[in-house]
mmCIF file with all atom_site columns, C-alpha atoms in Angstrom:
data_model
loop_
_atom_site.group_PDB
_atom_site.id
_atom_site.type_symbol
_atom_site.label_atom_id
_atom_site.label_alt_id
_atom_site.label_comp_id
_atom_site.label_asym_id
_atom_site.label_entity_id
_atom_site.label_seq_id
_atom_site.pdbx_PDB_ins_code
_atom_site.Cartn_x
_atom_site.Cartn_y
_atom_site.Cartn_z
_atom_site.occupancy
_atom_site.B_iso_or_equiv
_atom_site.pdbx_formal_charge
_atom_site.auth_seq_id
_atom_site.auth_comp_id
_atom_site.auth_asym_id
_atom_site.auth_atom_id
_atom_site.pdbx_PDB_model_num
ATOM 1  C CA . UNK A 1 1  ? 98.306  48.011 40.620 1.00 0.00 ? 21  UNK A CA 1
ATOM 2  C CA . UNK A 1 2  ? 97.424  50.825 43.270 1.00 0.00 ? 22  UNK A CA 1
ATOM 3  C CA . UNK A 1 3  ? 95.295  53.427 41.092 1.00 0.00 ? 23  UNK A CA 1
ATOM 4  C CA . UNK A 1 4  ? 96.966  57.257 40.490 1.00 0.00 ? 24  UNK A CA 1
ATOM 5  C CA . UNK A 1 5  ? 96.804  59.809 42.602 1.00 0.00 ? 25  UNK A CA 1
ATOM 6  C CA . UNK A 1 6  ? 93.685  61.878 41.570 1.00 0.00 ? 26  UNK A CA 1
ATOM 7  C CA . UNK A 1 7  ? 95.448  65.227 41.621 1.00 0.00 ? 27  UNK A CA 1
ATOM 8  C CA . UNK A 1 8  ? 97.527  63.899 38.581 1.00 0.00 ? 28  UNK A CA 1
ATOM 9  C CA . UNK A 1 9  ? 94.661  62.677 36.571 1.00 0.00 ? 29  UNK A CA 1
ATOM 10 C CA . UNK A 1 10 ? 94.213  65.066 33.733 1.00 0.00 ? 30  UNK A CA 1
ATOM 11 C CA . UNK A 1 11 ? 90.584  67.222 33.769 1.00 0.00 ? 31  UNK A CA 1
ATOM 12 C CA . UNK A 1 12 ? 88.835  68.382 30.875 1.00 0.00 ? 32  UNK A CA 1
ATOM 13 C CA . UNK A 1 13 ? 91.274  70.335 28.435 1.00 0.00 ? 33  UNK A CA 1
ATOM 14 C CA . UNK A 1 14 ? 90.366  72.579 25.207 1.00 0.00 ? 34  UNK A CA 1
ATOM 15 C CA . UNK A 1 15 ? 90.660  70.866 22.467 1.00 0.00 ? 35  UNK A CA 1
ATOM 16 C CA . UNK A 1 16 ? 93.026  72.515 20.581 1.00 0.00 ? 36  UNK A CA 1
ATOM 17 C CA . UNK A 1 17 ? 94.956  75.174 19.773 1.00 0.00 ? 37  UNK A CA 1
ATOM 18 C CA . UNK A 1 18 ? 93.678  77.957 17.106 1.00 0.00 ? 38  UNK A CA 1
ATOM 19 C CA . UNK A 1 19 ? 96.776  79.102 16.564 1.00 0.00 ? 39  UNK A CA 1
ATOM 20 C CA . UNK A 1 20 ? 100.103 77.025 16.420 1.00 0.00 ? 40  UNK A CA 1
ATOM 21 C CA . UNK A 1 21 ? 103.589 78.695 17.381 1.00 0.00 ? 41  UNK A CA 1
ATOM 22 C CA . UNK A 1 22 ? 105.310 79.745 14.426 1.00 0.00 ? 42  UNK A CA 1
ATOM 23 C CA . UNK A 1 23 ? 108.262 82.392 13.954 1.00 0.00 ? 43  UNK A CA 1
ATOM 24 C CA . UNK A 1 24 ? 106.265 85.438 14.032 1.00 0.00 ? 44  UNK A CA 1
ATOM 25 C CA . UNK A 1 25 ? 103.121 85.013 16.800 1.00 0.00 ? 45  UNK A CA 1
ATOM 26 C CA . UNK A 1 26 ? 104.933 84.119 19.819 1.00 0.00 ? 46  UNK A CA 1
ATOM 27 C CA . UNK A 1 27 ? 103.569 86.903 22.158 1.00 0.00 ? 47  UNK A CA 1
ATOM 28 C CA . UNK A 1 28 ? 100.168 86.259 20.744 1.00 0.00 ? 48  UNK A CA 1
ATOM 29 C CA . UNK A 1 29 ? 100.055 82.342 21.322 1.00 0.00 ? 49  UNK A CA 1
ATOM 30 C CA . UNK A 1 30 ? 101.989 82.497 24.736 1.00 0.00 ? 50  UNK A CA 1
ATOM 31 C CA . UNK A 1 31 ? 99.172  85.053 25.973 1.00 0.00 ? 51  UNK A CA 1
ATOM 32 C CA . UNK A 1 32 ? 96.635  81.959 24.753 1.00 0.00 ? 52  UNK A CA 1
ATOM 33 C CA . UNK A 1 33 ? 98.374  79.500 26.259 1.00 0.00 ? 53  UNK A CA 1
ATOM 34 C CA . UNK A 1 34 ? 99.833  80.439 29.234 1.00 0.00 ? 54  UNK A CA 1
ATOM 35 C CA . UNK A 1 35 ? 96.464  81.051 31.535 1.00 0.00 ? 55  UNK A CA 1
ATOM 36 C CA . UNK A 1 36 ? 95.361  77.329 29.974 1.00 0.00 ? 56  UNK A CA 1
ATOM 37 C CA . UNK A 1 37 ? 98.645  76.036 31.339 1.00 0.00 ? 57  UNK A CA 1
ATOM 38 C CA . UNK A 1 38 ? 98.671  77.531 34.968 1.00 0.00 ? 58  UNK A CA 1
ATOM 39 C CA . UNK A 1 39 ? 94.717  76.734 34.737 1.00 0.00 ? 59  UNK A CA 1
ATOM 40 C CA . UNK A 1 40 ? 95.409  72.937 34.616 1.00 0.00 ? 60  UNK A CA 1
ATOM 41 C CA . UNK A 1 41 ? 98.522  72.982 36.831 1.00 0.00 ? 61  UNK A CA 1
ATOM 42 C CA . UNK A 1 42 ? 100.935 72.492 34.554 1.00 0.00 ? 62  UNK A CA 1
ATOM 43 C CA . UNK A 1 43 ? 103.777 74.603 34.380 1.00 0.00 ? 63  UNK A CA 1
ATOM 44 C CA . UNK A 1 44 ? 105.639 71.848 36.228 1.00 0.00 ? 64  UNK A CA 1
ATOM 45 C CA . UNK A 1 45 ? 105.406 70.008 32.643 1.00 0.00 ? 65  UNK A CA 1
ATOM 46 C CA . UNK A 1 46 ? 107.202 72.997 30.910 1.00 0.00 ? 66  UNK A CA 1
ATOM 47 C CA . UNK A 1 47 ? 109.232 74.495 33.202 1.00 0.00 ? 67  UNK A CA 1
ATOM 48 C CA . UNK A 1 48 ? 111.903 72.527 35.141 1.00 0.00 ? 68  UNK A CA 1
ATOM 49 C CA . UNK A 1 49 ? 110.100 68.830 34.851 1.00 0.00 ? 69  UNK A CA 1
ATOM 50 C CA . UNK A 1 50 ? 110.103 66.251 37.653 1.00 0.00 ? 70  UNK A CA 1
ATOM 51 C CA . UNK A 1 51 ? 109.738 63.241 36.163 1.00 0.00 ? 71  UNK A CA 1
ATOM 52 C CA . UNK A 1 52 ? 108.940 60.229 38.567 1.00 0.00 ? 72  UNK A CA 1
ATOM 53 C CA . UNK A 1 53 ? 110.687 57.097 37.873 1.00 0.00 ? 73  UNK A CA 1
ATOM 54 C CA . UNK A 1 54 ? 109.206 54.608 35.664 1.00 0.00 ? 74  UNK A CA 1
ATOM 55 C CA . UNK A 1 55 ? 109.868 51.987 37.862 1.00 0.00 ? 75  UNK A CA 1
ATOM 56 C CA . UNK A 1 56 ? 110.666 52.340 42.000 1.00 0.00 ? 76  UNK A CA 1
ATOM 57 C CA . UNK A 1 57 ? 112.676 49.348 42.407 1.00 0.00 ? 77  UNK A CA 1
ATOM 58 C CA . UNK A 1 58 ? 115.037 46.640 40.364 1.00 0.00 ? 78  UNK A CA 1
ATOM 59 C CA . UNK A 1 59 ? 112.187 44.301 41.048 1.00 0.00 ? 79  UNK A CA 1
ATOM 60 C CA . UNK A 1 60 ? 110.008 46.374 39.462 1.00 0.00 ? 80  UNK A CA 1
ATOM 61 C CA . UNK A 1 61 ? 111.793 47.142 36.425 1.00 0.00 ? 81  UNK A CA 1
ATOM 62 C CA . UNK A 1 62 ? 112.157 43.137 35.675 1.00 0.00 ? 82  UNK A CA 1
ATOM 63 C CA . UNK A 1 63 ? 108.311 42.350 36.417 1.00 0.00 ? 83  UNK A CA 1
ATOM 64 C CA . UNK A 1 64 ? 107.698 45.268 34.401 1.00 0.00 ? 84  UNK A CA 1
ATOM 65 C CA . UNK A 1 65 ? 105.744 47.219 37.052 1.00 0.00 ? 85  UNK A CA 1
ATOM 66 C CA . UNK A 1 66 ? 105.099 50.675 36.354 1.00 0.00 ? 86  UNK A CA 1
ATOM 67 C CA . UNK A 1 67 ? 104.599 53.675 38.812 1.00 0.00 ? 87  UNK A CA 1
ATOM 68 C CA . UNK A 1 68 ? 101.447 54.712 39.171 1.00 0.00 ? 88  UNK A CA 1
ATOM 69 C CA . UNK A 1 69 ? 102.593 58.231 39.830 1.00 0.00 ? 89  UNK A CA 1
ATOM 70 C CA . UNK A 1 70 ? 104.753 57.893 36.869 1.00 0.00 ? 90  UNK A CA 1
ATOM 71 C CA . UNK A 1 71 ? 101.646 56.553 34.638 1.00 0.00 ? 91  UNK A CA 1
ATOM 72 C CA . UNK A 1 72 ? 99.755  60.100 36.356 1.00 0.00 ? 92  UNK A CA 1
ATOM 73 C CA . UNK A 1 73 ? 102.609 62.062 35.045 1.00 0.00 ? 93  UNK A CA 1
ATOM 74 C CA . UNK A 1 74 ? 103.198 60.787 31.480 1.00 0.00 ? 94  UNK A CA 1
ATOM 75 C CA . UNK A 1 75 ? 98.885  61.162 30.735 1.00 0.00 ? 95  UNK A CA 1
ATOM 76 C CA . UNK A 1 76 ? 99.476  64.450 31.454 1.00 0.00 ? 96  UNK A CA 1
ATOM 77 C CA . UNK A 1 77 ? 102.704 64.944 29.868 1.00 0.00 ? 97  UNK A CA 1
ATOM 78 C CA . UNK A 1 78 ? 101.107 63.680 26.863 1.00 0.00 ? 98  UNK A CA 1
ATOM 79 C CA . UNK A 1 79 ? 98.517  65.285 26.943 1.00 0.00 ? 99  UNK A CA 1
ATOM 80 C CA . UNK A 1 80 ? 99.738  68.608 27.330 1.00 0.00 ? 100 UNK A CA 1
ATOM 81 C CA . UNK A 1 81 ? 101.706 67.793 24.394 1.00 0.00 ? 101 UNK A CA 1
ATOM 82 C CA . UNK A 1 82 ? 99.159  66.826 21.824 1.00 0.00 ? 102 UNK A CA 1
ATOM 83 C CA . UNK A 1 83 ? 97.441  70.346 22.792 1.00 0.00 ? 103 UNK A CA 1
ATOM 84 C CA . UNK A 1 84 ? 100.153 72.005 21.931 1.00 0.00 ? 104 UNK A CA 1
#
């Protein structure tokens, strides 16, 4: 398996929120979270997502051989998604 590129590979990341989005703090938790976001490069995760396939061909998909740039993508994904 060919290793990720290391421009996906998630660096270090607070480790969590102090305040969590609720009905009546957006403007104060966007102003938290926005400069971590663009910090780590990942507006690309909230704003119009590219998702690389899971798989690149039918071969692939029936040895069960994942993507390494899709494997890059959902650490991050995930990642970003626990923070928040």
């Amino acid at each position: 398996m060919a290793s990720a590129p290391s421009s996906l590979v998630p660096q270090s990341f607070p480790n969590s929120l102090a305040e969590k989005l609720d009905d009546s703090n957006y403007l104060h938790w966007h102003q938290h979270v926005e400069p971590v976001i663009k910090s780590h490069r990942l507006q690309r995760f909230v704003v119009n997502p590219i998702i690389p396939p899971r798989c690149l061909t039918k071969d692939d998909r029936v040895a069960d051989c994942i993507n390494p740039n899709y494997e890059a993508w959902e650490v991050k994904d995930q990642t970003l998604l626990v923070w928040l």
